[in-house]
């Protein structure tokens, strides 16, 4: 381990980290955490304004970042971003596939369009990110760390989110399958499987169109989540970012093909 102390091994100074979904929630918290620990964060999101806002916040805090618009479901754009980052920054050491969407509805009535949409972002988007990052990392001779967003939904099925759960279970197997191929090149591939975290994705149940919160609805959604979680709490994006930072850093140098589960204990696998 190059760091002189264990705590220093959690730092990622001088590394270049691409984070998808960095405009919001867990992706944003992960970009902030990686930049706070010394990385240059390439903040990618389908919305260029939110990606740029995350990058601006990092720079305002004294870190290094840039914001970039990216639709992870467009393979050529994902590849182009990877190549451009290599050209501009000299390499890619960390790539976090965090972008994701939710589609809900009863299994028996799920429209094909919905299935195609969620597969394109949550499964193929992660695949494209893994490929683009992996190709760079296996050739740059410095290794690398890829982190994919799975979910507790991959462990514990819930009604009305079958297509989402299928994607997240697929991300787990994708992570393991890739890890066995690229480990010999020093590239680690791991996943995080969060439990319920308050973000834009989960807040849609109780955030009104004008941005205010329907507190009764919030309690109706979050209350049962909290009560059914062994730690009696729901997660914050930073709880997941901590796991992402660990997996990205040399502190996790012996970890690959693994799924970390910051979930308050809702699934124990
Ligand atoms: P979020 O706040 O909605 O953040 C997701 C970000 O990804 C948003 O900025 C979203 O933009 C962006 N995005 C959507 N489609 C994209 C695309 N095609 N290309 C690039 N960016 C895209 O959600 P989150 O809760 O932080 O979720 C982050 C990841 O964690 C997801 O993969 C999610 O499935 C996973 N996860 C979340 C939870 C939870 O409880 N929050 C639990 C387990 C797993 P838009 O806002 O425009 O869609």
mmCIF file of C-alpha atoms and ligand atoms in Angstrom:
data_model
loop_
_atom_site.group_PDB
_atom_site.id
_atom_site.type_symbol
_atom_site.label_atom_id
_atom_site.label_comp_id
_atom_site.label_asym_id
_atom_site.label_seq_id
_atom_site.Cartn_x
_atom_site.Cartn_y
_atom_site.Cartn_z
ATOM 1 C CA UNK A 1 0.000 0.000 0.000
ATOM 2 C CA UNK A 2 1.556 3.320 -1.044
ATOM 3 C CA UNK A 3 -0.122 5.392 1.675
ATOM 4 C CA UNK A 4 1.945 5.461 4.835
ATOM 5 C CA UNK A 5 -0.958 4.954 7.202
ATOM 6 C CA UNK A 6 -4.216 3.057 6.989
ATOM 7 C CA UNK A 7 -6.299 6.210 7.231
ATOM 8 C CA UNK A 8 -4.321 7.764 4.370
ATOM 9 C CA UNK A 9 -5.198 4.776 2.201
ATOM 10 C CA UNK A 10 -8.784 6.053 2.131
ATOM 11 C CA UNK A 11 -7.602 9.149 0.223
ATOM 12 C CA UNK A 12 -7.685 9.292 -3.562
ATOM 13 C CA UNK A 13 -5.295 12.171 -4.186
ATOM 14 C CA UNK A 14 -4.367 12.670 -7.820
ATOM 15 C CA UNK A 15 -6.927 10.167 -9.105
ATOM 16 C CA UNK A 16 -9.407 10.950 -11.860
ATOM 17 C CA UNK A 17 -12.944 9.818 -11.012
ATOM 18 C CA UNK A 18 -15.925 9.762 -13.357
ATOM 19 C CA UNK A 19 -19.283 9.693 -11.573
ATOM 20 C CA UNK A 20 -22.530 9.248 -13.507
ATOM 21 C CA UNK A 21 -25.757 10.536 -12.014
ATOM 22 C CA UNK A 22 -23.621 13.157 -10.282
ATOM 23 C CA UNK A 23 -26.292 15.853 -10.520
ATOM 24 C CA UNK A 24 -28.383 14.485 -7.686
ATOM 25 C CA UNK A 25 -28.606 12.248 -4.649
ATOM 26 C CA UNK A 26 -26.107 9.427 -4.243
ATOM 27 C CA UNK A 27 -24.110 10.343 -7.353
ATOM 28 C CA UNK A 28 -23.714 13.915 -6.171
ATOM 29 C CA UNK A 29 -22.676 12.830 -2.669
ATOM 30 C CA UNK A 30 -20.191 10.361 -4.181
ATOM 31 C CA UNK A 31 -18.633 13.027 -6.412
ATOM 32 C CA UNK A 32 -18.325 15.373 -3.425
ATOM 33 C CA UNK A 33 -16.794 12.621 -1.276
ATOM 34 C CA UNK A 34 -14.262 11.570 -3.913
ATOM 35 C CA UNK A 35 -13.264 15.167 -4.606
ATOM 36 C CA UNK A 36 -13.063 15.855 -0.877
ATOM 37 C CA UNK A 37 -10.638 12.960 -0.608
ATOM 38 C CA UNK A 38 -8.410 14.368 -3.336
ATOM 39 C CA UNK A 39 -9.743 13.138 -6.679
ATOM 40 C CA UNK A 40 -10.642 15.186 -9.723
ATOM 41 C CA UNK A 41 -14.359 14.503 -10.163
ATOM 42 C CA UNK A 42 -15.834 14.348 -13.649
ATOM 43 C CA UNK A 43 -19.483 14.927 -12.760
ATOM 44 C CA UNK A 44 -21.717 13.437 -15.456
ATOM 45 C CA UNK A 45 -25.493 13.589 -15.574
ATOM 46 C CA UNK A 46 -28.233 13.608 -18.152
ATOM 47 C CA UNK A 47 -28.982 17.144 -16.967
ATOM 48 C CA UNK A 48 -25.972 19.321 -17.710
ATOM 49 C CA UNK A 49 -27.076 22.056 -15.288
ATOM 50 C CA UNK A 50 -27.171 19.752 -12.271
ATOM 51 C CA UNK A 51 -23.883 18.111 -13.301
ATOM 52 C CA UNK A 52 -22.323 21.549 -13.537
ATOM 53 C CA UNK A 53 -23.822 22.599 -10.185
ATOM 54 C CA UNK A 54 -22.147 19.639 -8.465
ATOM 55 C CA UNK A 55 -18.831 20.479 -10.135
ATOM 56 C CA UNK A 56 -19.203 24.127 -9.130
ATOM 57 C CA UNK A 57 -19.830 23.118 -5.508
ATOM 58 C CA UNK A 58 -16.679 20.989 -5.514
ATOM 59 C CA UNK A 59 -14.584 23.783 -6.987
ATOM 60 C CA UNK A 60 -16.067 26.276 -4.508
ATOM 61 C CA UNK A 61 -14.908 23.919 -1.739
ATOM 62 C CA UNK A 62 -11.360 23.986 -3.129
ATOM 63 C CA UNK A 63 -11.575 20.746 -5.101
ATOM 64 C CA UNK A 64 -11.091 19.819 -8.734
ATOM 65 C CA UNK A 65 -14.072 18.978 -10.926
ATOM 66 C CA UNK A 66 -15.875 19.475 -14.197
ATOM 67 C CA UNK A 67 -19.501 18.986 -15.129
ATOM 68 C CA UNK A 68 -20.539 17.159 -18.276
ATOM 69 C CA UNK A 69 -23.832 16.151 -19.894
ATOM 70 C CA UNK A 70 -24.086 12.414 -20.483
ATOM 71 C CA UNK A 71 -26.901 9.989 -21.213
ATOM 72 C CA UNK A 72 -25.507 6.680 -19.966
ATOM 73 C CA UNK A 73 -27.832 4.748 -22.279
ATOM 74 C CA UNK A 74 -26.007 6.061 -25.369
ATOM 75 C CA UNK A 75 -22.974 3.837 -25.779
ATOM 76 C CA UNK A 76 -21.102 6.086 -28.207
ATOM 77 C CA UNK A 77 -21.432 9.030 -25.803
ATOM 78 C CA UNK A 78 -20.158 6.973 -22.865
ATOM 79 C CA UNK A 79 -17.149 5.807 -24.910
ATOM 80 C CA UNK A 80 -16.513 9.352 -26.123
ATOM 81 C CA UNK A 81 -16.516 10.697 -22.572
ATOM 82 C CA UNK A 82 -13.994 8.075 -21.471
ATOM 83 C CA UNK A 83 -11.683 8.881 -24.377
ATOM 84 C CA UNK A 84 -12.008 12.622 -23.852
ATOM 85 C CA UNK A 85 -11.200 12.309 -20.145
ATOM 86 C CA UNK A 86 -8.097 10.249 -20.958
ATOM 87 C CA UNK A 87 -6.979 12.894 -23.452
ATOM 88 C CA UNK A 88 -7.633 15.818 -21.105
ATOM 89 C CA UNK A 89 -6.706 14.274 -17.741
ATOM 90 C CA UNK A 90 -4.210 11.539 -18.615
ATOM 91 C CA UNK A 91 -6.269 8.578 -17.423
ATOM 92 C CA UNK A 92 -9.241 7.313 -15.439
ATOM 93 C CA UNK A 93 -8.714 5.648 -12.075
ATOM 94 C CA UNK A 94 -12.249 5.506 -10.670
ATOM 95 C CA UNK A 95 -15.549 5.156 -12.520
ATOM 96 C CA UNK A 96 -18.845 5.135 -10.609
ATOM 97 C CA UNK A 97 -21.966 4.008 -12.483
ATOM 98 C CA UNK A 98 -24.540 5.650 -10.220
ATOM 99 C CA UNK A 99 -27.099 7.082 -12.682
ATOM 100 C CA UNK A 100 -30.427 5.329 -12.475
ATOM 101 C CA UNK A 101 -34.169 5.684 -12.845
ATOM 102 C CA UNK A 102 -37.211 4.091 -11.238
ATOM 103 C CA UNK A 103 -40.176 2.657 -13.095
ATOM 104 C CA UNK A 104 -43.063 1.312 -11.050
ATOM 105 C CA UNK A 105 -46.155 -0.715 -11.711
ATOM 106 C CA UNK A 106 -47.686 -4.160 -11.352
ATOM 107 C CA UNK A 107 -45.672 -6.945 -12.977
ATOM 108 C CA UNK A 108 -48.620 -8.271 -14.974
ATOM 109 C CA UNK A 109 -49.316 -4.906 -16.551
ATOM 110 C CA UNK A 110 -45.782 -3.611 -17.174
ATOM 111 C CA UNK A 111 -45.638 -1.997 -20.638
ATOM 112 C CA UNK A 112 -42.758 -2.986 -22.907
ATOM 113 C CA UNK A 113 -41.755 0.670 -23.298
ATOM 114 C CA UNK A 114 -41.224 0.975 -19.536
ATOM 115 C CA UNK A 115 -39.177 -2.202 -19.495
ATOM 116 C CA UNK A 116 -37.011 -1.001 -22.384
ATOM 117 C CA UNK A 117 -36.497 2.394 -20.748
ATOM 118 C CA UNK A 118 -35.294 1.066 -17.410
ATOM 119 C CA UNK A 119 -33.139 -1.654 -18.977
ATOM 120 C CA UNK A 120 -31.500 1.009 -21.172
ATOM 121 C CA UNK A 121 -30.437 3.179 -18.227
ATOM 122 C CA UNK A 122 -30.106 0.879 -15.218
ATOM 123 C CA UNK A 123 -28.613 -2.164 -16.908
ATOM 124 C CA UNK A 124 -27.183 -1.264 -20.318
ATOM 125 C CA UNK A 125 -26.013 2.113 -19.035
ATOM 126 C CA UNK A 126 -23.983 0.406 -16.322
ATOM 127 C CA UNK A 127 -22.676 -2.124 -18.866
ATOM 128 C CA UNK A 128 -21.528 0.654 -21.198
ATOM 129 C CA UNK A 129 -19.844 2.495 -18.326
ATOM 130 C CA UNK A 130 -18.077 -0.674 -17.206
ATOM 131 C CA UNK A 131 -16.836 -1.344 -20.722
ATOM 132 C CA UNK A 132 -15.643 2.190 -21.388
ATOM 133 C CA UNK A 133 -13.878 2.477 -18.043
ATOM 134 C CA UNK A 134 -12.552 -1.080 -18.126
ATOM 135 C CA UNK A 135 -10.946 -0.646 -21.548
ATOM 136 C CA UNK A 136 -9.104 2.430 -20.325
ATOM 137 C CA UNK A 137 -8.091 0.871 -17.029
ATOM 138 C CA UNK A 138 -6.710 -2.396 -18.413
ATOM 139 C CA UNK A 139 -4.458 -0.504 -20.816
ATOM 140 C CA UNK A 140 -3.233 2.305 -18.593
ATOM 141 C CA UNK A 141 -1.242 -0.081 -16.355
ATOM 142 C CA UNK A 142 -2.293 1.732 -13.181
ATOM 143 C CA UNK A 143 -5.304 -0.456 -12.463
ATOM 144 C CA UNK A 144 -8.542 1.136 -11.443
ATOM 145 C CA UNK A 145 -11.748 0.821 -9.471
ATOM 146 C CA UNK A 146 -15.261 0.594 -10.913
ATOM 147 C CA UNK A 147 -18.260 0.949 -8.617
ATOM 148 C CA UNK A 148 -21.795 0.119 -9.730
ATOM 149 C CA UNK A 149 -25.077 1.096 -8.095
ATOM 150 C CA UNK A 150 -27.190 -1.922 -7.282
ATOM 151 C CA UNK A 151 -29.933 -1.840 -4.633
ATOM 152 C CA UNK A 152 -31.415 -3.685 -1.670
ATOM 153 C CA UNK A 153 -34.162 -4.437 -4.215
ATOM 154 C CA UNK A 154 -31.754 -6.990 -5.704
ATOM 155 C CA UNK A 155 -31.826 -8.895 -2.400
ATOM 156 C CA UNK A 156 -35.378 -8.363 -1.177
ATOM 157 C CA UNK A 157 -38.209 -8.189 -3.723
ATOM 158 C CA UNK A 158 -40.942 -5.604 -3.220
ATOM 159 C CA UNK A 159 -44.211 -5.295 -5.130
ATOM 160 C CA UNK A 160 -44.440 -3.104 -8.231
ATOM 161 C CA UNK A 161 -40.719 -2.649 -8.900
ATOM 162 C CA UNK A 162 -39.893 -5.898 -10.697
ATOM 163 C CA UNK A 163 -38.136 -4.307 -13.662
ATOM 164 C CA UNK A 164 -36.040 -2.133 -11.334
ATOM 165 C CA UNK A 165 -35.118 -5.150 -9.178
ATOM 166 C CA UNK A 166 -34.219 -7.194 -12.269
ATOM 167 C CA UNK A 167 -31.814 -4.456 -13.375
ATOM 168 C CA UNK A 168 -30.225 -4.194 -9.940
ATOM 169 C CA UNK A 169 -29.794 -7.975 -9.680
ATOM 170 C CA UNK A 170 -28.256 -7.889 -13.150
ATOM 171 C CA UNK A 171 -25.818 -5.219 -11.984
ATOM 172 C CA UNK A 172 -24.627 -7.572 -9.243
ATOM 173 C CA UNK A 173 -23.892 -10.385 -11.703
ATOM 174 C CA UNK A 174 -22.355 -7.925 -14.176
ATOM 175 C CA UNK A 175 -20.051 -6.701 -11.421
ATOM 176 C CA UNK A 176 -18.919 -10.210 -10.520
ATOM 177 C CA UNK A 177 -18.566 -11.336 -14.153
ATOM 178 C CA UNK A 178 -16.413 -8.362 -15.045
ATOM 179 C CA UNK A 179 -14.362 -8.652 -11.856
ATOM 180 C CA UNK A 180 -13.183 -12.187 -12.707
ATOM 181 C CA UNK A 181 -11.999 -11.026 -16.136
ATOM 182 C CA UNK A 182 -10.154 -7.824 -15.292
ATOM 183 C CA UNK A 183 -8.717 -8.588 -11.865
ATOM 184 C CA UNK A 184 -5.452 -9.812 -13.343
ATOM 185 C CA UNK A 185 -5.021 -6.347 -14.865
ATOM 186 C CA UNK A 186 -5.377 -4.700 -11.466
ATOM 187 C CA UNK A 187 -8.901 -3.470 -12.120
ATOM 188 C CA UNK A 188 -11.391 -3.923 -9.274
ATOM 189 C CA UNK A 189 -15.154 -3.979 -9.869
ATOM 190 C CA UNK A 190 -17.563 -3.745 -6.944
ATOM 191 C CA UNK A 191 -21.143 -2.700 -6.285
ATOM 192 C CA UNK A 192 -23.033 -0.824 -3.601
ATOM 193 C CA UNK A 193 -26.575 -1.951 -2.780
ATOM 194 C CA UNK A 194 -28.200 0.851 -0.776
ATOM 195 C CA UNK A 195 -31.342 0.579 1.257
ATOM 196 C CA UNK A 196 -33.893 3.411 1.262
ATOM 197 C CA UNK A 197 -32.111 6.751 0.876
ATOM 198 C CA UNK A 198 -33.791 10.138 0.704
ATOM 199 C CA UNK A 199 -33.042 11.506 -2.781
ATOM 200 C CA UNK A 200 -34.887 12.803 -5.816
ATOM 201 C CA UNK A 201 -35.719 9.214 -6.719
ATOM 202 C CA UNK A 202 -37.444 8.445 -3.435
ATOM 203 C CA UNK A 203 -38.596 12.008 -2.694
ATOM 204 C CA UNK A 204 -40.953 11.953 -5.666
ATOM 205 C CA UNK A 205 -43.494 10.290 -3.419
ATOM 206 C CA UNK A 206 -43.830 13.357 -1.225
ATOM 207 C CA UNK A 207 -42.132 16.341 -2.907
ATOM 208 C CA UNK A 208 -44.755 18.489 -4.611
ATOM 209 C CA UNK A 209 -44.132 19.938 -8.102
ATOM 210 C CA UNK A 210 -43.267 23.299 -6.484
ATOM 211 C CA UNK A 211 -40.535 21.636 -4.401
ATOM 212 C CA UNK A 212 -42.360 21.783 -1.054
ATOM 213 C CA UNK A 213 -42.749 18.641 1.005
ATOM 214 C CA UNK A 214 -46.055 16.970 1.792
ATOM 215 C CA UNK A 215 -45.153 16.015 5.351
ATOM 216 C CA UNK A 216 -48.078 13.644 5.883
ATOM 217 C CA UNK A 217 -47.144 11.781 2.709
ATOM 218 C CA UNK A 218 -43.472 11.817 3.697
ATOM 219 C CA UNK A 219 -44.301 10.176 7.005
ATOM 220 C CA UNK A 220 -46.567 7.672 5.249
ATOM 221 C CA UNK A 221 -43.635 6.625 3.041
ATOM 222 C CA UNK A 222 -40.663 6.994 5.353
ATOM 223 C CA UNK A 223 -42.301 5.906 8.629
ATOM 224 C CA UNK A 224 -42.806 2.259 7.665
ATOM 225 C CA UNK A 225 -39.349 2.160 6.021
ATOM 226 C CA UNK A 226 -37.819 3.321 9.256
ATOM 227 C CA UNK A 227 -39.814 0.910 11.414
ATOM 228 C CA UNK A 228 -38.898 -2.083 9.232
ATOM 229 C CA UNK A 229 -35.198 -1.272 9.247
ATOM 230 C CA UNK A 230 -33.154 -2.867 12.045
ATOM 231 C CA UNK A 231 -31.285 0.410 12.643
ATOM 232 C CA UNK A 232 -34.659 2.269 12.684
ATOM 233 C CA UNK A 233 -33.366 4.842 10.234
ATOM 234 C CA UNK A 234 -33.307 5.577 6.541
ATOM 235 C CA UNK A 235 -30.155 6.470 4.684
ATOM 236 C CA UNK A 236 -28.658 9.726 3.557
ATOM 237 C CA UNK A 237 -26.681 9.997 0.305
ATOM 238 C CA UNK A 238 -23.477 10.429 2.326
ATOM 239 C CA UNK A 239 -23.989 6.974 3.880
ATOM 240 C CA UNK A 240 -23.658 5.481 0.424
ATOM 241 C CA UNK A 241 -20.891 7.859 -0.645
ATOM 242 C CA UNK A 242 -18.794 6.556 2.256
ATOM 243 C CA UNK A 243 -19.038 3.033 0.823
ATOM 244 C CA UNK A 244 -18.241 4.351 -2.664
ATOM 245 C CA UNK A 245 -15.163 6.175 -1.379
ATOM 246 C CA UNK A 246 -13.946 3.070 0.430
ATOM 247 C CA UNK A 247 -14.337 0.902 -2.681
ATOM 248 C CA UNK A 248 -12.648 3.553 -4.823
ATOM 249 C CA UNK A 249 -9.648 3.863 -2.545
ATOM 250 C CA UNK A 250 -6.609 1.703 -1.935
ATOM 251 C CA UNK A 251 -8.134 0.805 1.438
ATOM 252 C CA UNK A 252 -10.241 -1.643 -0.621
ATOM 253 C CA UNK A 253 -7.301 -2.947 -2.649
ATOM 254 C CA UNK A 254 -8.222 -6.579 -1.763
ATOM 255 C CA UNK A 255 -11.915 -6.132 -2.643
ATOM 256 C CA UNK A 256 -13.329 -7.087 -6.011
ATOM 257 C CA UNK A 257 -16.560 -8.667 -7.210
ATOM 258 C CA UNK A 258 -18.204 -7.689 -3.932
ATOM 259 C CA UNK A 259 -21.451 -6.002 -2.999
ATOM 260 C CA UNK A 260 -21.389 -3.559 -0.093
ATOM 261 C CA UNK A 261 -24.787 -3.077 1.512
ATOM 262 C CA UNK A 262 -25.236 0.230 3.344
ATOM 263 C CA UNK A 263 -28.910 -0.445 4.052
ATOM 264 C CA UNK A 264 -29.579 -0.120 7.778
ATOM 265 C CA UNK A 265 -29.899 -3.901 7.912
ATOM 266 C CA UNK A 266 -32.961 -4.379 5.671
ATOM 267 C CA UNK A 267 -31.205 -7.158 3.779
ATOM 268 C CA UNK A 268 -28.486 -9.352 5.257
ATOM 269 C CA UNK A 269 -26.929 -11.564 2.621
HETATM 270 P P1 LIG B 1 -31.509 10.485 -8.073
HETATM 271 O O1 LIG B 1 -31.417 11.482 -6.976
HETATM 272 O O2 LIG B 1 -32.710 10.498 -8.956
HETATM 273 O O3 LIG B 1 -30.170 10.577 -8.944
HETATM 274 C C1 LIG B 1 -30.030 9.879 -10.154
HETATM 275 C C2 LIG B 1 -29.401 10.817 -11.150
HETATM 276 O O4 LIG B 1 -29.180 10.099 -12.377
HETATM 277 C C3 LIG B 1 -30.338 11.986 -11.484
HETATM 278 O O5 LIG B 1 -29.613 13.195 -11.542
HETATM 279 C C4 LIG B 1 -30.876 11.572 -12.827
HETATM 280 O O6 LIG B 1 -31.330 12.644 -13.606
HETATM 281 C C5 LIG B 1 -29.663 10.912 -13.427
HETATM 282 N N1 LIG B 1 -29.988 10.127 -14.609
HETATM 283 C C6 LIG B 1 -31.156 9.523 -14.922
HETATM 284 N N2 LIG B 1 -31.071 8.936 -16.109
HETATM 285 C C7 LIG B 1 -29.824 9.172 -16.578
HETATM 286 C C8 LIG B 1 -29.155 8.841 -17.774
HETATM 287 N N3 LIG B 1 -29.752 8.138 -18.745
HETATM 288 N N4 LIG B 1 -27.866 9.239 -17.925
HETATM 289 C C9 LIG B 1 -27.261 9.956 -16.962
HETATM 290 N N5 LIG B 1 -27.849 10.334 -15.817
HETATM 291 C C10 LIG B 1 -29.130 9.933 -15.627
HETATM 292 O O7 LIG B 1 -31.467 9.011 -7.493
HETATM 293 P P2 LIG B 1 -30.561 8.350 -6.351
HETATM 294 O O8 LIG B 1 -31.480 7.882 -5.318
HETATM 295 O O9 LIG B 1 -29.396 9.208 -5.990
HETATM 296 O O10 LIG B 1 -30.067 7.053 -7.137
HETATM 297 C C11 LIG B 1 -28.716 6.841 -7.531
HETATM 298 C C12 LIG B 1 -28.529 5.367 -7.779
HETATM 299 O O11 LIG B 1 -28.711 4.663 -6.550
HETATM 300 C C13 LIG B 1 -29.525 4.783 -8.762
HETATM 301 O O12 LIG B 1 -28.885 3.845 -9.596
HETATM 302 C C14 LIG B 1 -30.535 4.105 -7.872
HETATM 303 O O13 LIG B 1 -31.208 3.061 -8.520
HETATM 304 C C15 LIG B 1 -29.651 3.634 -6.741
HETATM 305 N N6 LIG B 1 -30.374 3.381 -5.482
HETATM 306 C C16 LIG B 1 -31.061 4.370 -4.858
HETATM 307 C C17 LIG B 1 -31.725 4.096 -3.669
HETATM 308 C C18 LIG B 1 -32.506 5.125 -2.904
HETATM 309 O O14 LIG B 1 -33.219 4.772 -1.943
HETATM 310 N N7 LIG B 1 -32.418 6.419 -3.261
HETATM 311 C C19 LIG B 1 -31.671 2.815 -3.129
HETATM 312 C C20 LIG B 1 -30.964 1.833 -3.803
HETATM 313 C C21 LIG B 1 -30.312 2.123 -4.980
HETATM 314 P P3 LIG B 1 -32.928 12.939 -13.570
HETATM 315 O O15 LIG B 1 -33.201 13.484 -12.204
HETATM 316 O O16 LIG B 1 -33.135 13.914 -14.679
HETATM 317 O O17 LIG B 1 -33.624 11.621 -13.814
#
